[in-house]
mmCIF file of C-alpha atoms and ligand atoms in Angstrom:
data_model
loop_
_atom_site.group_PDB
_atom_site.id
_atom_site.type_symbol
_atom_site.label_atom_id
_atom_site.label_comp_id
_atom_site.label_asym_id
_atom_site.label_seq_id
_atom_site.Cartn_x
_atom_site.Cartn_y
_atom_site.Cartn_z
ATOM 1 C CA MET A 1 -45.463 -4.594 19.546
ATOM 2 C CA SER A 2 -42.926 -5.517 16.885
ATOM 3 C CA ILE A 3 -39.361 -6.631 17.650
ATOM 4 C CA PRO A 4 -36.679 -4.262 16.306
ATOM 5 C CA PHE A 5 -33.684 -5.779 14.493
ATOM 6 C CA ILE A 6 -31.343 -3.409 16.362
ATOM 7 C CA ASP A 7 -32.812 -1.278 19.153
ATOM 8 C CA LEU A 8 -31.056 2.098 19.190
ATOM 9 C CA LYS A 9 -34.048 3.824 20.821
ATOM 10 C CA THR A 10 -33.860 1.799 24.016
ATOM 11 C CA GLN A 11 -30.108 2.297 24.044
ATOM 12 C CA TYR A 12 -30.540 6.073 23.690
ATOM 13 C CA LYS A 13 -32.696 6.105 26.830
ATOM 14 C CA GLN A 14 -29.727 4.647 28.778
ATOM 15 C CA VAL A 15 -27.319 7.388 27.670
ATOM 16 C CA GLU A 16 -29.644 10.299 26.905
ATOM 17 C CA GLU A 17 -28.340 12.585 29.620
ATOM 18 C CA SER A 18 -24.626 12.156 28.934
ATOM 19 C CA VAL A 19 -25.109 12.312 25.148
ATOM 20 C CA LYS A 20 -26.941 15.621 25.495
ATOM 21 C CA LYS A 21 -24.312 16.906 27.897
ATOM 22 C CA GLY A 22 -21.526 15.911 25.502
ATOM 23 C CA ILE A 23 -23.163 17.536 22.472
ATOM 24 C CA GLU A 24 -23.926 20.652 24.496
ATOM 25 C CA GLY A 25 -20.258 20.788 25.460
ATOM 26 C CA VAL A 26 -19.278 20.869 21.786
ATOM 27 C CA LEU A 27 -21.878 23.559 21.054
ATOM 28 C CA GLU A 28 -20.463 25.636 23.904
ATOM 29 C CA HIS A 29 -16.762 25.459 22.964
ATOM 30 C CA GLY A 30 -17.431 25.507 19.220
ATOM 31 C CA ALA A 31 -14.445 23.394 18.143
ATOM 32 C CA TYR A 32 -16.552 21.260 15.812
ATOM 33 C CA ILE A 33 -13.528 19.900 13.994
ATOM 34 C CA MET A 34 -10.722 18.237 15.993
ATOM 35 C CA GLY A 35 -12.134 19.461 19.305
ATOM 36 C CA PRO A 36 -10.885 18.051 22.617
ATOM 37 C CA GLU A 37 -13.409 15.177 22.379
ATOM 38 C CA ILE A 38 -11.309 13.632 19.583
ATOM 39 C CA SER A 39 -8.073 13.179 21.512
ATOM 40 C CA GLY A 40 -10.091 12.256 24.622
ATOM 41 C CA LEU A 41 -11.904 9.475 22.783
ATOM 42 C CA GLU A 42 -8.727 8.308 21.040
ATOM 43 C CA ALA A 43 -6.937 7.960 24.383
ATOM 44 C CA THR A 44 -9.866 6.057 25.925
ATOM 45 C CA LEU A 45 -10.261 3.621 23.033
ATOM 46 C CA ALA A 46 -6.503 3.096 22.575
ATOM 47 C CA GLU A 47 -6.273 2.098 26.232
ATOM 48 C CA PHE A 48 -9.336 -0.156 25.923
ATOM 49 C CA SER A 49 -7.708 -1.805 22.889
ATOM 50 C CA ASN A 50 -4.295 -2.078 24.520
ATOM 51 C CA VAL A 51 -2.476 -0.187 21.730
ATOM 52 C CA SER A 52 -0.283 2.912 21.733
ATOM 53 C CA HIS A 53 -2.287 4.948 19.238
ATOM 54 C CA ALA A 54 -5.791 5.502 17.934
ATOM 55 C CA VAL A 55 -6.750 7.838 15.097
ATOM 56 C CA GLY A 56 -10.394 8.858 14.860
ATOM 57 C CA CYS A 57 -11.693 9.189 11.310
ATOM 58 C CA SER A 58 -14.777 9.677 9.190
ATOM 59 C CA SER A 59 -15.910 6.059 8.687
ATOM 60 C CA GLY A 60 -14.845 2.450 8.799
ATOM 61 C CA THR A 61 -14.264 2.581 5.064
ATOM 62 C CA ASP A 62 -11.971 5.599 5.427
ATOM 63 C CA ALA A 63 -10.178 3.848 8.293
ATOM 64 C CA LEU A 64 -9.331 0.990 5.905
ATOM 65 C CA MET A 65 -8.423 3.453 3.167
ATOM 66 C CA MET A 66 -6.060 5.345 5.495
ATOM 67 C CA ALA A 67 -4.459 2.095 6.652
ATOM 68 C CA LEU A 68 -3.786 1.025 3.057
ATOM 69 C CA MET A 69 -2.478 4.493 2.165
ATOM 70 C CA ALA A 70 -0.120 4.308 5.147
ATOM 71 C CA GLN A 71 1.190 1.072 3.568
ATOM 72 C CA ASN A 72 1.618 2.899 0.275
ATOM 73 C CA ILE A 73 -0.601 0.472 -1.622
ATOM 74 C CA GLY A 74 -1.166 1.048 -5.340
ATOM 75 C CA PRO A 75 -1.300 -0.510 -8.815
ATOM 76 C CA GLY A 76 0.394 -3.907 -9.079
ATOM 77 C CA ASP A 77 -0.029 -4.700 -5.382
ATOM 78 C CA ALA A 78 -2.031 -7.726 -4.247
ATOM 79 C CA VAL A 79 -4.014 -7.537 -1.018
ATOM 80 C CA PHE A 80 -5.578 -10.770 0.243
ATOM 81 C CA THR A 81 -9.011 -10.731 1.858
ATOM 82 C CA THR A 82 -12.253 -12.700 1.910
ATOM 83 C CA PRO A 83 -15.209 -12.372 -0.448
ATOM 84 C CA PHE A 84 -17.602 -13.014 2.468
ATOM 85 C CA THR A 85 -17.669 -9.479 3.865
ATOM 86 C CA PHE A 86 -19.129 -6.034 3.319
ATOM 87 C CA ILE A 87 -18.006 -4.443 0.041
ATOM 88 C CA ALA A 88 -15.871 -1.787 1.788
ATOM 89 C CA THR A 89 -13.155 -4.296 2.748
ATOM 90 C CA ALA A 90 -12.158 -4.977 -0.866
ATOM 91 C CA GLU A 91 -13.486 -1.738 -2.333
ATOM 92 C CA VAL A 92 -10.725 0.358 -0.762
ATOM 93 C CA VAL A 93 -8.067 -1.954 -2.219
ATOM 94 C CA ALA A 94 -9.459 -1.496 -5.729
ATOM 95 C CA LEU A 95 -10.019 2.262 -5.259
ATOM 96 C CA LEU A 96 -6.278 2.637 -4.674
ATOM 97 C CA GLY A 97 -5.605 0.789 -7.930
ATOM 98 C CA ALA A 98 -4.393 -2.360 -6.175
ATOM 99 C CA THR A 99 -5.856 -5.839 -6.705
ATOM 100 C CA PRO A 100 -7.996 -7.657 -4.148
ATOM 101 C CA VAL A 101 -7.111 -11.365 -4.164
ATOM 102 C CA PHE A 102 -9.868 -13.344 -2.538
ATOM 103 C CA VAL A 103 -9.382 -16.160 -0.037
ATOM 104 C CA ASP A 104 -12.235 -18.448 1.031
ATOM 105 C CA VAL A 105 -13.553 -18.552 4.586
ATOM 106 C CA ASP A 106 -13.777 -21.162 7.314
ATOM 107 C CA PRO A 107 -17.191 -22.912 7.303
ATOM 108 C CA VAL A 108 -17.574 -22.600 11.094
ATOM 109 C CA THR A 109 -16.310 -19.096 11.958
ATOM 110 C CA PHE A 110 -16.909 -17.574 8.472
ATOM 111 C CA ASN A 111 -13.502 -15.870 8.831
ATOM 112 C CA ILE A 112 -10.458 -16.086 6.545
ATOM 113 C CA ASP A 113 -9.247 -19.672 6.028
ATOM 114 C CA ALA A 114 -5.531 -19.880 6.840
ATOM 115 C CA ASP A 115 -4.891 -22.847 4.532
ATOM 116 C CA ASP A 116 -6.519 -21.121 1.590
ATOM 117 C CA LEU A 117 -4.601 -17.922 2.434
ATOM 118 C CA ARG A 118 -1.338 -19.891 2.272
ATOM 119 C CA ARG A 119 -2.419 -21.348 -1.113
ATOM 120 C CA LYS A 120 -3.444 -17.978 -2.552
ATOM 121 C CA ILE A 121 -0.198 -16.268 -1.481
ATOM 122 C CA ARG A 122 1.815 -19.040 -3.134
ATOM 123 C CA ASP A 123 -0.359 -18.851 -6.242
ATOM 124 C CA VAL A 124 0.252 -15.111 -6.665
ATOM 125 C CA LYS A 125 3.999 -15.556 -6.080
ATOM 126 C CA GLU A 126 4.254 -18.381 -8.638
ATOM 127 C CA ASN A 127 1.709 -17.463 -11.280
ATOM 128 C CA ARG A 128 1.019 -13.737 -11.224
ATOM 129 C CA SER A 129 4.122 -11.908 -12.411
ATOM 130 C CA ASP A 130 1.888 -8.816 -12.746
ATOM 131 C CA LEU A 131 1.212 -8.747 -8.993
ATOM 132 C CA LYS A 132 3.296 -8.225 -5.876
ATOM 133 C CA PRO A 133 1.861 -9.735 -2.669
ATOM 134 C CA LYS A 134 1.737 -6.888 -0.144
ATOM 135 C CA GLY A 135 -0.784 -7.472 2.592
ATOM 136 C CA VAL A 136 -3.730 -9.228 4.173
ATOM 137 C CA ILE A 137 -6.978 -7.726 5.430
ATOM 138 C CA SER A 138 -8.602 -10.168 7.828
ATOM 139 C CA VAL A 139 -12.229 -9.525 8.735
ATOM 140 C CA ASP A 140 -13.810 -10.329 12.103
ATOM 141 C CA ILE A 141 -17.120 -11.138 10.505
ATOM 142 C CA PHE A 142 -20.308 -10.620 12.550
ATOM 143 C CA GLY A 143 -18.166 -9.638 15.561
ATOM 144 C CA GLN A 144 -16.125 -12.827 15.899
ATOM 145 C CA PRO A 145 -12.292 -12.559 15.864
ATOM 146 C CA ALA A 146 -10.326 -14.199 13.051
ATOM 147 C CA ASP A 147 -7.718 -16.792 14.081
ATOM 148 C CA TYR A 148 -4.898 -14.348 14.862
ATOM 149 C CA ASP A 149 -2.427 -16.876 16.291
ATOM 150 C CA VAL A 150 -2.338 -18.440 12.826
ATOM 151 C CA ILE A 151 -3.017 -15.468 10.524
ATOM 152 C CA GLN A 152 -0.558 -13.025 12.116
ATOM 153 C CA PRO A 153 2.596 -15.199 11.861
ATOM 154 C CA LEU A 154 1.501 -16.405 8.430
ATOM 155 C CA ALA A 155 1.333 -12.812 7.157
ATOM 156 C CA GLN A 156 4.589 -11.894 8.887
ATOM 157 C CA ASN A 157 6.519 -14.911 7.561
ATOM 158 C CA SER A 158 5.271 -14.155 4.053
ATOM 159 C CA GLY A 159 6.500 -10.553 4.293
ATOM 160 C CA LEU A 160 2.960 -9.174 4.235
ATOM 161 C CA PHE A 161 1.344 -6.524 6.416
ATOM 162 C CA LEU A 162 -1.822 -7.428 8.309
ATOM 163 C CA ILE A 163 -4.743 -5.030 8.594
ATOM 164 C CA VAL A 164 -7.578 -6.108 10.858
ATOM 165 C CA ASP A 165 -11.042 -5.118 9.627
ATOM 166 C CA ALA A 166 -12.685 -4.842 13.031
ATOM 167 C CA ALA A 167 -15.646 -2.831 11.739
ATOM 168 C CA GLN A 168 -17.994 -5.424 13.239
ATOM 169 C CA SER A 169 -15.875 -6.590 16.154
ATOM 170 C CA PHE A 170 -14.813 -3.614 18.267
ATOM 171 C CA GLY A 171 -14.976 -4.897 21.855
ATOM 172 C CA ALA A 172 -14.387 -8.557 20.944
ATOM 173 C CA THR A 173 -11.415 -10.477 22.315
ATOM 174 C CA TYR A 174 -9.168 -13.240 20.943
ATOM 175 C CA LYS A 175 -7.722 -15.400 23.721
ATOM 176 C CA GLY A 176 -8.240 -12.501 26.099
ATOM 177 C CA LYS A 177 -6.694 -9.849 23.855
ATOM 178 C CA PRO A 178 -8.720 -7.015 22.275
ATOM 179 C CA VAL A 179 -9.124 -7.530 18.505
ATOM 180 C CA CYS A 180 -7.813 -4.054 17.712
ATOM 181 C CA SER A 181 -4.457 -4.957 19.275
ATOM 182 C CA PHE A 182 -3.759 -7.369 16.385
ATOM 183 C CA GLY A 183 -2.182 -6.620 13.019
ATOM 184 C CA ASP A 184 0.000 -3.726 11.916
ATOM 185 C CA MET A 185 -3.173 -1.687 12.057
ATOM 186 C CA ALA A 186 -6.755 -2.406 13.055
ATOM 187 C CA CYS A 187 -9.719 -0.484 11.679
ATOM 188 C CA THR A 188 -13.170 -0.100 13.127
ATOM 189 C CA SER A 189 -16.441 1.601 12.230
ATOM 190 C CA PHE A 190 -18.818 3.619 14.388
ATOM 191 C CA PHE A 191 -21.708 3.378 11.914
ATOM 192 C CA PRO A 192 -24.860 3.468 14.097
ATOM 193 C CA ALA A 193 -25.652 -0.232 13.682
ATOM 194 C CA LYS A 194 -22.174 -1.453 14.703
ATOM 195 C CA PRO A 195 -21.583 -2.673 18.272
ATOM 196 C CA LEU A 196 -20.180 0.745 19.269
ATOM 197 C CA GLY A 197 -21.982 3.207 17.011
ATOM 198 C CA CYS A 198 -22.247 6.979 16.872
ATOM 199 C CA TYR A 199 -25.125 9.049 15.461
ATOM 200 C CA GLY A 200 -23.710 9.405 11.976
ATOM 201 C CA ASP A 201 -20.558 8.127 10.302
ATOM 202 C CA GLY A 202 -17.301 7.535 12.132
ATOM 203 C CA GLY A 203 -14.348 5.175 12.390
ATOM 204 C CA MET A 204 -10.941 4.641 13.959
ATOM 205 C CA VAL A 205 -7.536 3.170 13.125
ATOM 206 C CA PHE A 206 -5.435 1.549 15.871
ATOM 207 C CA CYS A 207 -1.694 0.926 15.740
ATOM 208 C CA HIS A 208 1.343 0.265 17.930
ATOM 209 C CA SER A 209 3.992 2.042 15.858
ATOM 210 C CA ASP A 210 4.748 5.757 16.372
ATOM 211 C CA GLU A 211 5.772 6.036 12.732
ATOM 212 C CA THR A 212 2.490 4.604 11.472
ATOM 213 C CA TYR A 213 0.608 6.912 13.808
ATOM 214 C CA LYS A 214 2.329 9.960 12.309
ATOM 215 C CA LEU A 215 1.500 8.770 8.796
ATOM 216 C CA LEU A 216 -2.145 8.185 9.688
ATOM 217 C CA THR A 217 -2.660 11.606 11.264
ATOM 218 C CA SER A 218 -1.111 13.195 8.184
ATOM 219 C CA ILE A 219 -3.225 11.162 5.734
ATOM 220 C CA ARG A 220 -6.340 12.050 7.757
ATOM 221 C CA VAL A 221 -5.858 15.735 6.902
ATOM 222 C CA HIS A 222 -4.706 16.087 3.280
ATOM 223 C CA GLY A 223 -1.247 14.675 3.891
ATOM 224 C CA MET A 224 -0.462 17.549 6.222
ATOM 225 C CA GLY A 225 3.124 18.085 7.378
ATOM 226 C CA VAL A 226 4.302 19.594 10.635
ATOM 227 C CA GLU A 227 2.944 22.980 9.580
ATOM 228 C CA LYS A 228 -0.726 23.117 8.619
ATOM 229 C CA TYR A 229 -0.086 24.264 5.033
ATOM 230 C CA ASP A 230 2.823 21.922 4.422
ATOM 231 C CA ASN A 231 1.704 18.922 2.420
ATOM 232 C CA ASP A 232 4.111 15.994 2.594
ATOM 233 C CA ARG A 233 1.918 13.592 0.651
ATOM 234 C CA LEU A 234 -1.579 13.305 -0.778
ATOM 235 C CA GLY A 235 -4.206 12.535 1.805
ATOM 236 C CA LEU A 236 -7.911 12.695 2.560
ATOM 237 C CA THR A 237 -10.486 14.727 4.473
ATOM 238 C CA ALA A 238 -11.156 11.905 6.844
ATOM 239 C CA ARG A 239 -11.596 13.456 10.289
ATOM 240 C CA LEU A 240 -14.075 12.290 12.904
ATOM 241 C CA ASP A 241 -16.098 15.297 14.078
ATOM 242 C CA SER A 242 -16.310 16.488 17.671
ATOM 243 C CA MET A 243 -20.075 15.853 18.006
ATOM 244 C CA GLN A 244 -19.715 12.199 17.040
ATOM 245 C CA ALA A 245 -16.775 11.815 19.407
ATOM 246 C CA ALA A 246 -18.921 13.262 22.212
ATOM 247 C CA VAL A 247 -21.672 10.725 21.413
ATOM 248 C CA LEU A 248 -19.109 7.917 21.452
ATOM 249 C CA GLN A 249 -17.661 9.035 24.784
ATOM 250 C CA ALA A 250 -21.150 8.899 26.286
ATOM 251 C CA LYS A 251 -21.953 5.530 24.731
ATOM 252 C CA PHE A 252 -18.615 4.040 25.735
ATOM 253 C CA GLU A 253 -19.642 4.386 29.404
ATOM 254 C CA ILE A 254 -22.186 1.600 28.966
ATOM 255 C CA PHE A 255 -20.256 -0.355 26.294
ATOM 256 C CA PRO A 256 -18.664 -3.008 28.562
ATOM 257 C CA ASP A 257 -22.082 -3.662 30.078
ATOM 258 C CA GLU A 258 -23.582 -3.922 26.589
ATOM 259 C CA ILE A 259 -20.934 -6.465 25.543
ATOM 260 C CA ALA A 260 -21.926 -8.607 28.529
ATOM 261 C CA LYS A 261 -25.612 -8.223 27.652
ATOM 262 C CA ARG A 262 -24.942 -9.234 24.023
ATOM 263 C CA GLN A 263 -23.312 -12.423 25.274
ATOM 264 C CA ILE A 264 -26.334 -13.252 27.421
ATOM 265 C CA VAL A 265 -28.636 -12.713 24.422
ATOM 266 C CA ALA A 266 -26.402 -14.902 22.214
ATOM 267 C CA ASP A 267 -26.251 -17.661 24.845
ATOM 268 C CA ARG A 268 -30.026 -17.617 25.132
ATOM 269 C CA TYR A 269 -30.408 -17.909 21.347
ATOM 270 C CA ALA A 270 -27.963 -20.829 21.313
ATOM 271 C CA GLU A 271 -30.070 -22.637 23.889
ATOM 272 C CA LEU A 272 -33.417 -21.860 22.241
ATOM 273 C CA LEU A 273 -32.227 -22.778 18.741
ATOM 274 C CA SER A 274 -30.289 -25.936 19.555
ATOM 275 C CA GLY A 275 -31.637 -29.172 18.153
ATOM 276 C CA ILE A 276 -33.843 -27.582 15.480
ATOM 277 C CA ASP A 277 -33.636 -29.826 12.428
ATOM 278 C CA GLY A 278 -31.543 -28.276 9.629
ATOM 279 C CA LEU A 279 -30.656 -25.136 11.573
ATOM 280 C CA THR A 280 -27.056 -24.305 12.604
ATOM 281 C CA PRO A 281 -26.588 -21.576 15.214
ATOM 282 C CA PRO A 282 -23.228 -19.734 15.152
ATOM 283 C CA SER A 283 -20.299 -21.013 17.176
ATOM 284 C CA VAL A 284 -17.330 -19.203 18.689
ATOM 285 C CA PRO A 285 -14.136 -21.121 19.579
ATOM 286 C CA GLU A 286 -13.446 -21.536 23.308
ATOM 287 C CA GLY A 287 -11.437 -18.614 24.670
ATOM 288 C CA ASN A 288 -12.768 -16.001 22.224
ATOM 289 C CA VAL A 289 -15.492 -13.439 22.815
ATOM 290 C CA SER A 290 -17.669 -12.204 19.952
ATOM 291 C CA VAL A 291 -19.510 -8.882 20.226
ATOM 292 C CA TRP A 292 -22.313 -10.342 18.106
ATOM 293 C CA ALA A 293 -22.629 -7.503 15.617
ATOM 294 C CA GLN A 294 -24.980 -9.956 13.922
ATOM 295 C CA TYR A 295 -26.480 -13.230 15.060
ATOM 296 C CA CYS A 296 -26.347 -15.272 11.855
ATOM 297 C CA VAL A 297 -27.692 -18.796 11.560
ATOM 298 C CA LEU A 298 -27.537 -21.282 8.704
ATOM 299 C CA ALA A 299 -30.612 -22.929 7.249
ATOM 300 C CA ARG A 300 -30.401 -26.318 5.503
ATOM 301 C CA ASP A 301 -30.565 -24.720 2.059
ATOM 302 C CA THR A 302 -31.979 -21.695 0.243
ATOM 303 C CA GLU A 303 -35.518 -23.074 0.235
ATOM 304 C CA HIS A 304 -35.419 -23.722 3.992
ATOM 305 C CA ARG A 305 -34.128 -20.169 4.561
ATOM 306 C CA THR A 306 -36.881 -18.666 2.406
ATOM 307 C CA GLU A 307 -39.474 -20.652 4.337
ATOM 308 C CA ILE A 308 -38.166 -19.557 7.778
ATOM 309 C CA MET A 309 -37.700 -15.913 6.771
ATOM 310 C CA GLY A 310 -41.229 -15.938 5.346
ATOM 311 C CA ARG A 311 -42.651 -17.163 8.629
ATOM 312 C CA LEU A 312 -40.659 -14.563 10.569
ATOM 313 C CA ALA A 313 -41.897 -11.787 8.268
ATOM 314 C CA GLU A 314 -45.499 -12.954 8.748
ATOM 315 C CA ALA A 315 -44.976 -12.633 12.507
ATOM 316 C CA SER A 316 -43.487 -9.108 11.990
ATOM 317 C CA ILE A 317 -40.042 -10.318 13.073
ATOM 318 C CA PRO A 318 -37.283 -8.768 10.942
ATOM 319 C CA SER A 319 -34.489 -10.945 9.527
ATOM 320 C CA VAL A 320 -31.749 -9.987 7.082
ATOM 321 C CA ILE A 321 -29.371 -11.848 4.774
ATOM 322 C CA TYR A 322 -25.702 -11.019 5.396
ATOM 323 C CA TYR A 323 -24.428 -11.472 2.685
ATOM 324 C CA PRO A 324 -26.569 -12.631 -0.216
ATOM 325 C CA LYS A 325 -23.789 -12.300 -2.801
ATOM 326 C CA PRO A 326 -20.081 -12.834 -2.105
ATOM 327 C CA LEU A 327 -17.811 -10.089 -3.408
ATOM 328 C CA HIS A 328 -16.204 -12.205 -6.152
ATOM 329 C CA LEU A 329 -19.626 -12.397 -7.830
ATOM 330 C CA GLN A 330 -20.364 -8.665 -7.562
ATOM 331 C CA LYS A 331 -20.565 -6.724 -10.814
ATOM 332 C CA ALA A 332 -18.186 -4.112 -9.371
ATOM 333 C CA PHE A 333 -15.465 -6.796 -9.331
ATOM 334 C CA ASP A 334 -16.200 -8.292 -12.780
ATOM 335 C CA SER A 335 -12.776 -7.187 -13.958
ATOM 336 C CA LEU A 336 -11.076 -9.488 -11.416
ATOM 337 C CA GLY A 337 -12.287 -12.417 -13.529
ATOM 338 C CA TYR A 338 -13.736 -14.639 -10.813
ATOM 339 C CA SER A 339 -16.720 -16.886 -11.379
ATOM 340 C CA MET A 340 -19.244 -19.050 -9.516
ATOM 341 C CA GLY A 341 -17.511 -22.036 -7.935
ATOM 342 C CA ASP A 342 -14.279 -20.174 -7.083
ATOM 343 C CA PHE A 343 -15.099 -19.850 -3.366
ATOM 344 C CA PRO A 344 -17.356 -22.768 -2.438
ATOM 345 C CA VAL A 345 -17.630 -22.013 1.296
ATOM 346 C CA SER A 346 -18.520 -18.338 0.806
ATOM 347 C CA GLU A 347 -21.025 -19.294 -1.891
ATOM 348 C CA ASP A 348 -22.610 -21.955 0.296
ATOM 349 C CA LEU A 349 -22.933 -19.522 3.229
ATOM 350 C CA ALA A 350 -24.491 -16.859 1.000
ATOM 351 C CA SER A 351 -27.094 -19.383 -0.155
ATOM 352 C CA ARG A 352 -28.467 -20.248 3.294
ATOM 353 C CA ILE A 353 -27.387 -17.733 5.960
ATOM 354 C CA PHE A 354 -29.688 -15.222 7.658
ATOM 355 C CA ALA A 355 -29.491 -12.900 10.660
ATOM 356 C CA LEU A 356 -31.942 -12.629 13.563
ATOM 357 C CA PRO A 357 -32.678 -9.547 15.683
ATOM 358 C CA MET A 358 -29.634 -8.884 17.878
ATOM 359 C CA HIS A 359 -28.978 -6.114 20.378
ATOM 360 C CA PRO A 360 -28.164 -5.827 24.089
ATOM 361 C CA TYR A 361 -31.769 -5.059 25.067
ATOM 362 C CA LEU A 362 -33.472 -8.004 23.368
ATOM 363 C CA ALA A 363 -35.914 -9.499 25.893
ATOM 364 C CA ALA A 364 -35.984 -13.211 26.725
ATOM 365 C CA GLU A 365 -39.709 -13.401 25.835
ATOM 366 C CA ASP A 366 -39.011 -11.943 22.396
ATOM 367 C CA GLN A 367 -36.253 -14.482 21.807
ATOM 368 C CA GLU A 368 -38.646 -17.251 22.840
ATOM 369 C CA THR A 369 -41.205 -15.942 20.342
ATOM 370 C CA ILE A 370 -38.557 -15.839 17.612
ATOM 371 C CA ALA A 371 -37.512 -19.427 18.349
ATOM 372 C CA GLN A 372 -41.153 -20.577 18.319
ATOM 373 C CA VAL A 373 -41.748 -18.980 14.915
ATOM 374 C CA ILE A 374 -38.561 -20.550 13.514
ATOM 375 C CA LYS A 375 -39.692 -23.983 14.745
ATOM 376 C CA GLY A 376 -43.035 -23.431 12.949
HETATM 377 C C1 PLP B 401 -19.445 -1.596 8.177
HETATM 378 C C2 PLP B 401 -18.249 -2.226 7.633
HETATM 379 C C3 PLP B 401 -17.230 -1.488 7.006
HETATM 380 C C4 PLP B 401 -17.360 -0.042 6.669
HETATM 381 O O1 PLP B 401 -17.687 0.797 7.723
HETATM 382 P P1 PLP B 401 -18.407 2.206 7.415
HETATM 383 O O2 PLP B 401 -18.278 2.940 8.697
HETATM 384 O O3 PLP B 401 -19.825 1.884 7.060
HETATM 385 O O4 PLP B 401 -17.689 2.856 6.305
HETATM 386 C C5 PLP B 401 -16.082 -2.158 6.616
HETATM 387 N N1 PLP B 401 -15.934 -3.482 6.805
HETATM 388 C C6 PLP B 401 -16.909 -4.235 7.386
HETATM 389 C C7 PLP B 401 -16.665 -5.689 7.589
HETATM 390 C C8 PLP B 401 -18.108 -3.631 7.794
HETATM 391 O O5 PLP B 401 -19.059 -4.383 8.343
#
């Protein structure tokens, strides 16, 4: 039997009955768009995240897009984020005509480096008369929170908004606080492979401010005003649908238990993989909880990674490189004018990182097999 990278089938067996019941409920009442499941789910997840408001939407990408639109971002605006993330984080900035300004990451957590952020903000202020620094998007990469005690005041004192890209980290905590309680807004994704996934596309934006909440709900539906056919601004078609909300309500019942299980799996990996020559397992600072969207380890170098991944493949064990090419080197961002050498930490990570199978139902024996194969 082969080991799945993420095991959604086993998970489905845990929630089958309540998922079916939830979907049947939608089929019965027929409110496929903005049915009662939406506000129900929003209330549940806002409470879980310790924020006043949650706005369900069509994907994690659209969540980020809505957040930036609520900040009125456009041409001439600089938004700081890391190049070591999924394309969506910076893509939305560029789609709105604004300019992503990249900031390197910390070599241990792989999250935005506060010192480099400080440098890059100063650099834009002093040397880029064409750009106005507006905001920061921090990413909780692989499920681990960014350093909010440092990043949040830094953004605030620089007059910048902070958007948390929690697409991979919903359910994680920073010093006991839920990640989606940080920033002016926090955005998550319910893509099936994320820690809390639905059975299609979905996302959510979290915020504390009533004003921001009103803006977000308007942007979600074509910039709608108080009356349905009043349009106060330009917006999107970015609703979450009732069926996906029903799936999420069912899956949320087992989510806290799954977070605990993910931690057990991660702890077991850490033990099994410690002391292997040239291999660096991930580390999470004391006091924080990762949801382990991915379990990424570092090999000594590219050759070492190729060798290990080859052995895993031979043993039918899947492994994946997140991310093989940092965003500043992507063709889509050619026009930003970056080149190799601009972000040494991100480039180094891309050259030797790889992810192992990770999900709440990963058996101890399978992890032992994986560790054996890695040892060779
Ligand atoms: C998955 C992901 C997104 C986008 O989420 P979608 O729901 O796929 O649109 C954004 N940022 C990060 C860091 C992600 O991992």
